[in-house]
Coordinates of C-alpha atoms in Angstrom, one line a residue:
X29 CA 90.1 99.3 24.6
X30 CA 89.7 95.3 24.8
X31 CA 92.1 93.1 25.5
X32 CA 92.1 89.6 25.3
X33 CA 94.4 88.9 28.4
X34 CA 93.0 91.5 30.5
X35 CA 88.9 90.1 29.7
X36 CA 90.2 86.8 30.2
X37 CA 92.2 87.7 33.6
X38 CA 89.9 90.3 35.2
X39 CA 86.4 89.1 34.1
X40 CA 86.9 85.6 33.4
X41 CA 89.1 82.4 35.2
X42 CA 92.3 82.7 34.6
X43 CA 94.7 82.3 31.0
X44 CA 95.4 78.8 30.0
X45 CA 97.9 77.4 28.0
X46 CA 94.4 75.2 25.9
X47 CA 91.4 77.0 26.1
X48 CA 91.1 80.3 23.9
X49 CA 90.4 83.8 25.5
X50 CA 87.3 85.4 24.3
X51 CA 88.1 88.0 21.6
X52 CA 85.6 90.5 22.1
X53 CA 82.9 92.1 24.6
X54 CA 80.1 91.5 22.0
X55 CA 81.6 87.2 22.5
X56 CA 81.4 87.5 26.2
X57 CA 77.8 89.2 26.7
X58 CA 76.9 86.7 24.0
X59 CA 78.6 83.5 25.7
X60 CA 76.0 84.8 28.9
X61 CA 73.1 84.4 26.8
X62 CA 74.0 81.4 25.1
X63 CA 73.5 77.6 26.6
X64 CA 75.0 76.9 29.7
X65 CA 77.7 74.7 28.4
X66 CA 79.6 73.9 31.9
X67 CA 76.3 73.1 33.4
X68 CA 75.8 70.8 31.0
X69 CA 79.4 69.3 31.1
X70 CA 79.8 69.1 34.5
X71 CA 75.8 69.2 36.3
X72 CA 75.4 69.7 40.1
X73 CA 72.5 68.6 41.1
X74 CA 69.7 71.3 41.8
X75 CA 68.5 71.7 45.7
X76 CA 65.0 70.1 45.2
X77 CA 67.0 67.0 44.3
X78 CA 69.8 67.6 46.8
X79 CA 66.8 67.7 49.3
X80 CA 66.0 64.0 49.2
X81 CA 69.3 63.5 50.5
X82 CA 68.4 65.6 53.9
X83 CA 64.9 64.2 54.1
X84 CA 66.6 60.6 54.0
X85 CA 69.2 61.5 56.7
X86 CA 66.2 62.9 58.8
X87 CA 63.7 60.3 59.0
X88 CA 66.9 57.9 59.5
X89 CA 67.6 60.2 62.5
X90 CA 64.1 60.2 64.1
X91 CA 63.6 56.6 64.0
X92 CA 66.9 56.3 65.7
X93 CA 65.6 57.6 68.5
X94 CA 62.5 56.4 68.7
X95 CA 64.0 52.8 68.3
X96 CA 62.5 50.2 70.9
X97 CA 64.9 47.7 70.3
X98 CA 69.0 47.4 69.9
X99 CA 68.5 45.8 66.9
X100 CA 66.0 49.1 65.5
X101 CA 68.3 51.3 66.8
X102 CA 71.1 49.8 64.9
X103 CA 69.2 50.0 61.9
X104 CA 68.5 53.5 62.0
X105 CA 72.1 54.8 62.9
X106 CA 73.5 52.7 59.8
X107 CA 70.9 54.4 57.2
X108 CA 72.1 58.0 59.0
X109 CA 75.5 56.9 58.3
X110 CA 74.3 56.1 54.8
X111 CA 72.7 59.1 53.8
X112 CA 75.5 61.1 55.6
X113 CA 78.2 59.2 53.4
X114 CA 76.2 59.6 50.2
X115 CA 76.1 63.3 51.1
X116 CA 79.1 64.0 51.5
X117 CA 80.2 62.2 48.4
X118 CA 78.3 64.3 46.3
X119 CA 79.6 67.4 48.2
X120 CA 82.8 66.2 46.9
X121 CA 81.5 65.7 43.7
X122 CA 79.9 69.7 44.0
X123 CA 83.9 70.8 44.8
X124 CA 85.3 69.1 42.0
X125 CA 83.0 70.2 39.3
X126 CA 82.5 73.8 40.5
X127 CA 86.7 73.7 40.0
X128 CA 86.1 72.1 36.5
X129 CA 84.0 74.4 35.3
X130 CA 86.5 77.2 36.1
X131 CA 89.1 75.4 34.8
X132 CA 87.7 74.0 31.9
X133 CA 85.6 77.1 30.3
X134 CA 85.6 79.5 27.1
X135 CA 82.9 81.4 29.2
X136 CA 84.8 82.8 32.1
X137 CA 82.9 85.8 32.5
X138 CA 80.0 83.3 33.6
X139 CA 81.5 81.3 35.7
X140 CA 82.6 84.7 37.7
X141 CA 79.3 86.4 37.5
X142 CA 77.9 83.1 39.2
X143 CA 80.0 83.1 42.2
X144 CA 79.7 86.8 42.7
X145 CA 76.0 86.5 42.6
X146 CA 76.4 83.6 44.9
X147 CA 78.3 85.6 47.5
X148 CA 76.2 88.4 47.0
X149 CA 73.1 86.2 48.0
X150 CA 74.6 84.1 50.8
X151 CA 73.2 81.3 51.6
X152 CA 74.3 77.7 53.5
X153 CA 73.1 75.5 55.7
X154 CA 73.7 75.2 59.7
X155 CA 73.2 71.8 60.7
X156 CA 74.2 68.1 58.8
X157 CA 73.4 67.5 55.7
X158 CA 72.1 70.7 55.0
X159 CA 75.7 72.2 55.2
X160 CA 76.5 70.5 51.8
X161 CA 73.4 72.3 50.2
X162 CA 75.0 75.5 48.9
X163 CA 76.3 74.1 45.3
X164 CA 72.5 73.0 44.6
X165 CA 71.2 76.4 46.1
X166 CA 73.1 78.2 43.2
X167 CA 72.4 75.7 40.7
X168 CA 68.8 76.4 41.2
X169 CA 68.5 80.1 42.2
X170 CA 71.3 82.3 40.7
X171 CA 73.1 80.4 38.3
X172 CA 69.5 80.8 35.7
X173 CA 69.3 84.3 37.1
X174 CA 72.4 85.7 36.4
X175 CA 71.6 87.8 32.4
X176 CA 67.9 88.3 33.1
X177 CA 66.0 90.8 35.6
X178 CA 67.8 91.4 39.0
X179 CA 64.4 91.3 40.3
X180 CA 63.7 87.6 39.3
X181 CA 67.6 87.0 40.8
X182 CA 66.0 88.8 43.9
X183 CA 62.9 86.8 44.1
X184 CA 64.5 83.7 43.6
X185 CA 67.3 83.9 45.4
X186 CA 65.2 85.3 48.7
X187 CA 62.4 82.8 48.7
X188 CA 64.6 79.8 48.2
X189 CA 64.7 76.9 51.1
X190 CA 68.1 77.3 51.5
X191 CA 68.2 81.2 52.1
X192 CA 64.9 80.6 54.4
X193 CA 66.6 78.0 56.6
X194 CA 69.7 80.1 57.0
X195 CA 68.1 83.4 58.2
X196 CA 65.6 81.7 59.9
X197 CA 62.8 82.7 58.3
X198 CA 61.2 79.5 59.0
X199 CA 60.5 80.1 62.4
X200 CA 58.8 83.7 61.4
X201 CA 55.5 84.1 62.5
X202 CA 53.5 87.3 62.8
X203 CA 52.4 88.2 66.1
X204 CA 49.0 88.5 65.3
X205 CA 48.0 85.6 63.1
X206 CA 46.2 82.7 63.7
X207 CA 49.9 80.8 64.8
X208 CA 50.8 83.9 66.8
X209 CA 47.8 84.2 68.9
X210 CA 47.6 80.5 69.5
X211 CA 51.1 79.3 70.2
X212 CA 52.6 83.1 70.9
X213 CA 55.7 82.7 68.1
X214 CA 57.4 85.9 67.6
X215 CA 58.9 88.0 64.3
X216 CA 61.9 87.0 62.8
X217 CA 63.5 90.1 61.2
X218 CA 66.8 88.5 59.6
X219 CA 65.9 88.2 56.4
X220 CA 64.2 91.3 55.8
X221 CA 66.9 92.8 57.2
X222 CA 69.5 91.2 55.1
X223 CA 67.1 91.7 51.7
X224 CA 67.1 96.0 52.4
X225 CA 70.7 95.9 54.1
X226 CA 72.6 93.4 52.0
X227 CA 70.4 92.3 48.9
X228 CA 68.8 95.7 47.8
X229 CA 69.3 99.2 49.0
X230 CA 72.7 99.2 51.2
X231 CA 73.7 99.8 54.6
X232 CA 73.1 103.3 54.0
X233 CA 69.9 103.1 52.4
X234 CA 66.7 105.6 52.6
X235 CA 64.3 102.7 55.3
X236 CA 64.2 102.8 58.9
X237 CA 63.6 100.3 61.3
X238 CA 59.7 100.3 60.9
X239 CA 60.6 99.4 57.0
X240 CA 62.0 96.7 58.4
X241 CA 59.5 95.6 60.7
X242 CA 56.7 95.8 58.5
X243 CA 58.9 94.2 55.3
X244 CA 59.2 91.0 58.4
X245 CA 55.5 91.1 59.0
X246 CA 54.9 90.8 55.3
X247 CA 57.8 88.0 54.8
X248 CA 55.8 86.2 57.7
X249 CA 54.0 83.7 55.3
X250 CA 57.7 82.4 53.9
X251 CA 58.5 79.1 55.3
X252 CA 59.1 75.4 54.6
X253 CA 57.5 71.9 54.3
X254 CA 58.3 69.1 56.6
X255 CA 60.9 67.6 54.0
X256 CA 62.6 71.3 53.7
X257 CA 60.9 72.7 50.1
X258 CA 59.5 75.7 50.1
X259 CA 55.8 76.7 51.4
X260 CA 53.6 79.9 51.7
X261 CA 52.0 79.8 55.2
X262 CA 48.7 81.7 55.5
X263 CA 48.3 81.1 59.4
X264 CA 52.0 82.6 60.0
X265 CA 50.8 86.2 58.1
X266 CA 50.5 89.3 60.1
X267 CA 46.7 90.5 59.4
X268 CA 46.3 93.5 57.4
X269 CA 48.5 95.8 55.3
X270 CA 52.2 96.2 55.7
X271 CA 53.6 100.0 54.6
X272 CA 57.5 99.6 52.9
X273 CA 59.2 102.5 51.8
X274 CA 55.5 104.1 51.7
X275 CA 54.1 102.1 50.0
X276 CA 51.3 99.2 51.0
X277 CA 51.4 95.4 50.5
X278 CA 49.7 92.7 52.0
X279 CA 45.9 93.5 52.1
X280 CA 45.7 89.5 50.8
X281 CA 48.2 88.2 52.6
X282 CA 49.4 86.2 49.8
X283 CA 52.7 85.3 48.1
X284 CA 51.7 88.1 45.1
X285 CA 52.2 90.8 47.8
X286 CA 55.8 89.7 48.6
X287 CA 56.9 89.6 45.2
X288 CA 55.2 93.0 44.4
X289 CA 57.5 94.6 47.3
X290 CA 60.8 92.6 46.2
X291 CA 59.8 93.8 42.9
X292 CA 59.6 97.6 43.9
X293 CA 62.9 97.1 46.2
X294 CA 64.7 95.9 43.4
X295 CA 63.7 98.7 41.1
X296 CA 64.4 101.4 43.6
X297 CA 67.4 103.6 42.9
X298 CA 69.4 103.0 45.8
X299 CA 69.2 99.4 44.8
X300 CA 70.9 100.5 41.2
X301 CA 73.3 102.3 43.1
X302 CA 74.4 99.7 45.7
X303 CA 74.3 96.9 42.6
X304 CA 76.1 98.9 40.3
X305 CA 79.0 99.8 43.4
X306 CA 79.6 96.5 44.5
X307 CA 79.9 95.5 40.7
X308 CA 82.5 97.9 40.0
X309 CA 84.3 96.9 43.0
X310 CA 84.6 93.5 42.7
X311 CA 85.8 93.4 38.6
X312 CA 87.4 96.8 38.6
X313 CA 89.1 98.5 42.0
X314 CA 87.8 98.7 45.6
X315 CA 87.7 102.1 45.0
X316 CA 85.9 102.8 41.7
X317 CA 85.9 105.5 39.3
X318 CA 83.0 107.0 40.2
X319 CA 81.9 107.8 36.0
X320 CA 82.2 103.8 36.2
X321 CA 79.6 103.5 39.3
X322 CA 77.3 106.2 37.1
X323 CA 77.1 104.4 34.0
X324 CA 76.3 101.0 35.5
X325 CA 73.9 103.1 37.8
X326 CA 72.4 104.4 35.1
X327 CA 72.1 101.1 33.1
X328 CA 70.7 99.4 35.8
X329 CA 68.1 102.3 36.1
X330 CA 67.1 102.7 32.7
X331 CA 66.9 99.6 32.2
X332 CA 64.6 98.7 35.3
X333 CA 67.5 96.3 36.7
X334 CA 68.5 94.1 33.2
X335 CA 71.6 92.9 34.5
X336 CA 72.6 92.3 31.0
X337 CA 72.5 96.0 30.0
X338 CA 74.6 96.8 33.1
X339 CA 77.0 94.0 31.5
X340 CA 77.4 96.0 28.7
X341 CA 78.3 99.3 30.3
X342 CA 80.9 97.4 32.5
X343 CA 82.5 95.8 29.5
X344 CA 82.3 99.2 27.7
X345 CA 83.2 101.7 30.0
X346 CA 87.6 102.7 29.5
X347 CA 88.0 102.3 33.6
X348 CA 87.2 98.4 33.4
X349 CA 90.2 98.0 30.6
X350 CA 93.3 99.5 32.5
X351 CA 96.1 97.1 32.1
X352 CA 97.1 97.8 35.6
X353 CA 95.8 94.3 37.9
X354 CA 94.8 95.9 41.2
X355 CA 92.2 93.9 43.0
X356 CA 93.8 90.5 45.1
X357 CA 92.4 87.3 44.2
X358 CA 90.6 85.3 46.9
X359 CA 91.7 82.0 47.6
X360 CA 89.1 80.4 45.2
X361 CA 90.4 82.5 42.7
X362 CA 93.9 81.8 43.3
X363 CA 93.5 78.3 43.5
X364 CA 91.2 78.3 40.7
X365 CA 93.3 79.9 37.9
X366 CA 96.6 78.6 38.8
X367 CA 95.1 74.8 38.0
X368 CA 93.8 76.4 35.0
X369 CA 97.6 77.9 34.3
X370 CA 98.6 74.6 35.0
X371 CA 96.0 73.0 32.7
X372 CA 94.8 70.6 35.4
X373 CA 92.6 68.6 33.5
X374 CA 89.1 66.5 34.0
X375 CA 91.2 63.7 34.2
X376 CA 93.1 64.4 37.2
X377 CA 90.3 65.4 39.2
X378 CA 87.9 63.0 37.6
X379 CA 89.8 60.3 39.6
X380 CA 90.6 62.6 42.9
X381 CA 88.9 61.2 45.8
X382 CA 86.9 63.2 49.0
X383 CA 90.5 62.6 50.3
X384 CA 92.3 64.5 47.8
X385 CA 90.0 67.3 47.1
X386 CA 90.3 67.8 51.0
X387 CA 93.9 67.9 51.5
X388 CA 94.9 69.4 48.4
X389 CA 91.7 72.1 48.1
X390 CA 89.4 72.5 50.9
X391 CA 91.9 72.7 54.0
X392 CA 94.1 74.9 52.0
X393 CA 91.6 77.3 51.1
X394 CA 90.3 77.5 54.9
X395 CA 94.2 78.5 56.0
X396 CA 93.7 80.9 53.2
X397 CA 91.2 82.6 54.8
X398 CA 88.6 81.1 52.4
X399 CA 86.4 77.8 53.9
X400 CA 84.8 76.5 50.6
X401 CA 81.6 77.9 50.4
X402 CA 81.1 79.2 54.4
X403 CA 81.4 83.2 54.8
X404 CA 81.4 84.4 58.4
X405 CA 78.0 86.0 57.6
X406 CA 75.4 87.2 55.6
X407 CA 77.4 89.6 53.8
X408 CA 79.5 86.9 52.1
X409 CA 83.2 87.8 51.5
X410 CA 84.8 91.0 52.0
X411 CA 85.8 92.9 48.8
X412 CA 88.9 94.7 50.4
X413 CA 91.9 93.9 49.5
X414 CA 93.7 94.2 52.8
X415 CA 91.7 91.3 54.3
X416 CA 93.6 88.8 52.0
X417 CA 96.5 90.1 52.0
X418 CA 97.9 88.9 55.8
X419 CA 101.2 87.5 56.9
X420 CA 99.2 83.9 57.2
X421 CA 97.0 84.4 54.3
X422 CA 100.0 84.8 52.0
X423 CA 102.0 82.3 53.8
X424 CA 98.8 79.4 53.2
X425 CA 99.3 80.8 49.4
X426 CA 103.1 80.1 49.1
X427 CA 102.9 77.0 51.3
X428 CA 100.1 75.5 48.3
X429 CA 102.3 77.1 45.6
X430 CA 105.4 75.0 46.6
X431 CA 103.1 71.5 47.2
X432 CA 100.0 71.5 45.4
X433 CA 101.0 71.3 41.7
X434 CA 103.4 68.5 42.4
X435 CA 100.6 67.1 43.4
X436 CA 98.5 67.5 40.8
X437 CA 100.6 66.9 37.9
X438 CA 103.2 64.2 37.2
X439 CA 105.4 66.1 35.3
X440 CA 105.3 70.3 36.0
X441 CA 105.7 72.9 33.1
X442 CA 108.8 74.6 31.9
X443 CA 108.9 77.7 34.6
X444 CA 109.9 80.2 31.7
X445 CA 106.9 78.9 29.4
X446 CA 104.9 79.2 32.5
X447 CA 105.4 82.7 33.3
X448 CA 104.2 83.1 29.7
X449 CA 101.3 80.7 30.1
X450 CA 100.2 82.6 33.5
X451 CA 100.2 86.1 33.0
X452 CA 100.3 86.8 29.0
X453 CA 102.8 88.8 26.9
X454 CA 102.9 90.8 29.8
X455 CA 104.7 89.2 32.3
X456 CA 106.8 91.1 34.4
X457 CA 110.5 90.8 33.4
X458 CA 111.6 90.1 36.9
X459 CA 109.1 87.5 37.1
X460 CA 110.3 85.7 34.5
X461 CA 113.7 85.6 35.1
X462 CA 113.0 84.4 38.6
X463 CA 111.1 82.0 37.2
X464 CA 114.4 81.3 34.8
X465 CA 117.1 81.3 37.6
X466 CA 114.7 78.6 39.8
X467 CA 116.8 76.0 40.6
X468 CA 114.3 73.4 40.0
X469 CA 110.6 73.2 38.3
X470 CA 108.3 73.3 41.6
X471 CA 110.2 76.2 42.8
X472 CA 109.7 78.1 39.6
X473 CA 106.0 77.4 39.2
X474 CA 105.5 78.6 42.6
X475 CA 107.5 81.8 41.8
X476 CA 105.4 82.8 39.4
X477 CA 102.2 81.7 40.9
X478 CA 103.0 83.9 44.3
X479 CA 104.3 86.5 42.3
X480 CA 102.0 89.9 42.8
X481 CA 101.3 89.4 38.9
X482 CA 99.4 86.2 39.6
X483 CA 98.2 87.3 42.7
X484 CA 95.9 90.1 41.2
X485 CA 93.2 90.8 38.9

């Protein structure tokens, strides 16, 4: 039942032409468990760090305008510019080694695990600085999340800054506490929304709109410190107890209760359900085998949410090995594993400037469809196939295929040995002698790298 191509395509980032594909599902579940070896390699800085960075650019910005003089004023707007430039140089930084680490690993199956858990918790900033905070949000909430307890995931995920600040949870105050009576601030209900619609149960699970109302007046005491770290605020909780799914929390009003309900919410069976679905979907089909959907279900279940255990079932479970390639990759994908086919390597990124990573990655991936890291919404990227697969979306794809590796590399690959490199020892025969019959090297390469072989996983 395992193969080596199809773990290394479907689960992990892409064959290359240096780094060895993992030889069994016992080595991948393993590799999860083990050190983090590309967040050692390559580190992105964690958001409490990352947060200096915003507090600098802040107190830059109120002292610009509360300059008396020209000369003040002048002062100010340079240290904005500063921290602003500093930013965005590590944000470049943040693109180059998130692409490292996908090209670079032996633990591929990590590295996609991350970013679905990423998507799946959605998170980014709105305003300056705090737009280039979603690499350290993952760093620091999923990424040490991603083998334990969905419910630790869940909690850490939810009461991070970055989510906070994004669903406005910051400016969530119950009607009745000691804020709301005095300054009349009202309920924010995004983020419990988004925790029972999105996070836990599903669209279509078993809470009403009073569940969400009184999850809201429980979240109430979630907010944030003046320089944007996280803080439980008593005088922003609704008094008394809160009933969720039947259930009461809140008689203390304290940051236990919250983590009791995201606790139950997590372990609820629609939650196993929704997890184990979008699981299947995303590594397997957008349309599941259902027997696929019941074993994860029933991993996750038994197993009060150990994400590892529902790790297991996917890599054991006959639907997840079918040598047929049906889900589309997105663009980060695409992108992703065809540097890896290529064997772009730390050097040549190493020395690529904010410049290069945004004409040759960034830009690319927006025309794609894809803007790096900035989903329309809460629900991160869509899953279905036909919303990447456009007349413009595959034209961005072909356009990047026929520039982007010229760019990259000095001297491109052999197209036949590509075509082997690429897609295995099962490359399509008409893929390979297209890639045979090019009439030059950059048109081969992007042959095989637009052909529906590449294209899917």
């Amino acid at each position: 039942m395992f193969n080596t191509e199809v773990a290394e395509i479907r689960f992990g980032t892409g064959l290359s032409p240096r780094v060895s594909a993992p030889q069994s599902a016992e080595e991948m579940l393993d590799d999860l468990v083990g050190p983090d070896r590309m967040m050692r390699a390559f580190p992105i800085e964690g958001f409490d760090d990352f947060r200096h960075r915003i507090v600098a650019f802040q107190k830059a910005r109120r002292s610009e305008r509360k300059a008396k003089t020209e000369d003040d004023r002048a002062a100010a707007t340079k240290a904005k510019k500063r921290a602003n430039t500093a930013a965005r140089k590590a944000y470049a930084g943040m693109i180059r080694d998130t692409l490292l680490r996908r090209t670079q690993t032996s633990t591929g199956f990590r590295e996609r695990l991350a970013f679905f858990w990423a998507d799946h918790f959605t998170a980014r900033g709105k305003s300056n600085i705090v737009r280039f905070a979603t690499s350290p949000y993952i760093e620091e909430a999923i990424r040490p999340h991603i083998a334990g307890r969905f419910e630790d995931l869940l909690i850490a995920a939810v009461t991070h800054p970055l989510m906070l600040h994004y669903l406005d949870q910051a400016q969530s105050v119950g009607p009745n506490s000691k804020l709301g009576k005095r300054r009349a601030r009202g309920l924010n209900e995004n983020l419990a929304r988004e925790v029972m619609e999105l996070h836990t149960l599903g669209v279509d699970g078993p809470y009403t709109q009073d569940d969400v109302r009184q999850l809201a007046e429980l979240f109430a005491g979630l907010s944030l410190n003046q320089e944007g770290g996280f803080k439980f605020k008593p005088a922003h909780v609704e008094p008394g107890a809160e009933t969720v799914l039947g259930k009461s929390y809140g008689r203390k009003g304290s940051l236990d209760d919250i983590h009791a309900a995201l606790r139950d919410l997590a372990r609820h069976p629609a939650t196993a359900r929704h997890i184990a679905t979008k699981l299947a979907q995303h590594f397997t089909a957008d349309t599941p085998d259902p027997d696929l959907i019941d074993k994860l279900t029933a991993a996750y279940h038994e197993s009060d949410g150990n994400l590892l255990n529902v790790y297991v079932a996917l890599l054991n479970h006959p639907a997840s090995w079918q040598p047929e390639m049906t889900n589309i990759k997105r663009p980060i994908d695409f992108v992703a594993t065809a540097m890896r086919a290529l064997d772009v390597g730390e050097a040549t990124l190493a020395r690529s400037n904010q410049k290069f990573l945004l004409n040759l990655i960034v830009t690319p991936m927006q025309i794609m469809g894809q803007p790096w890291q900035t989903p329309n919404g809460p629900d991160g990227w869509p899953e279905e196939d036909s919303f990447w697969i456009t007349p413009q979306f595959m034209a961005a794809r072909l356009a990047w295929a026929l520039s982007a590796p010229q760019e990259m590399l000095r001297v491109l690959p052999d197209p036949r040995e590509f075509a082997q490199t690429a897609l295995g020892q099962n490359a399509p025969a008409e893929v390979a002698f297209a890639a045979s019959a090019a009439e030059n090297r950059w048109e081969g390469i992007a042959l095989v790298l637009t052909s529906p072989a590449f294209q899917k996983f």
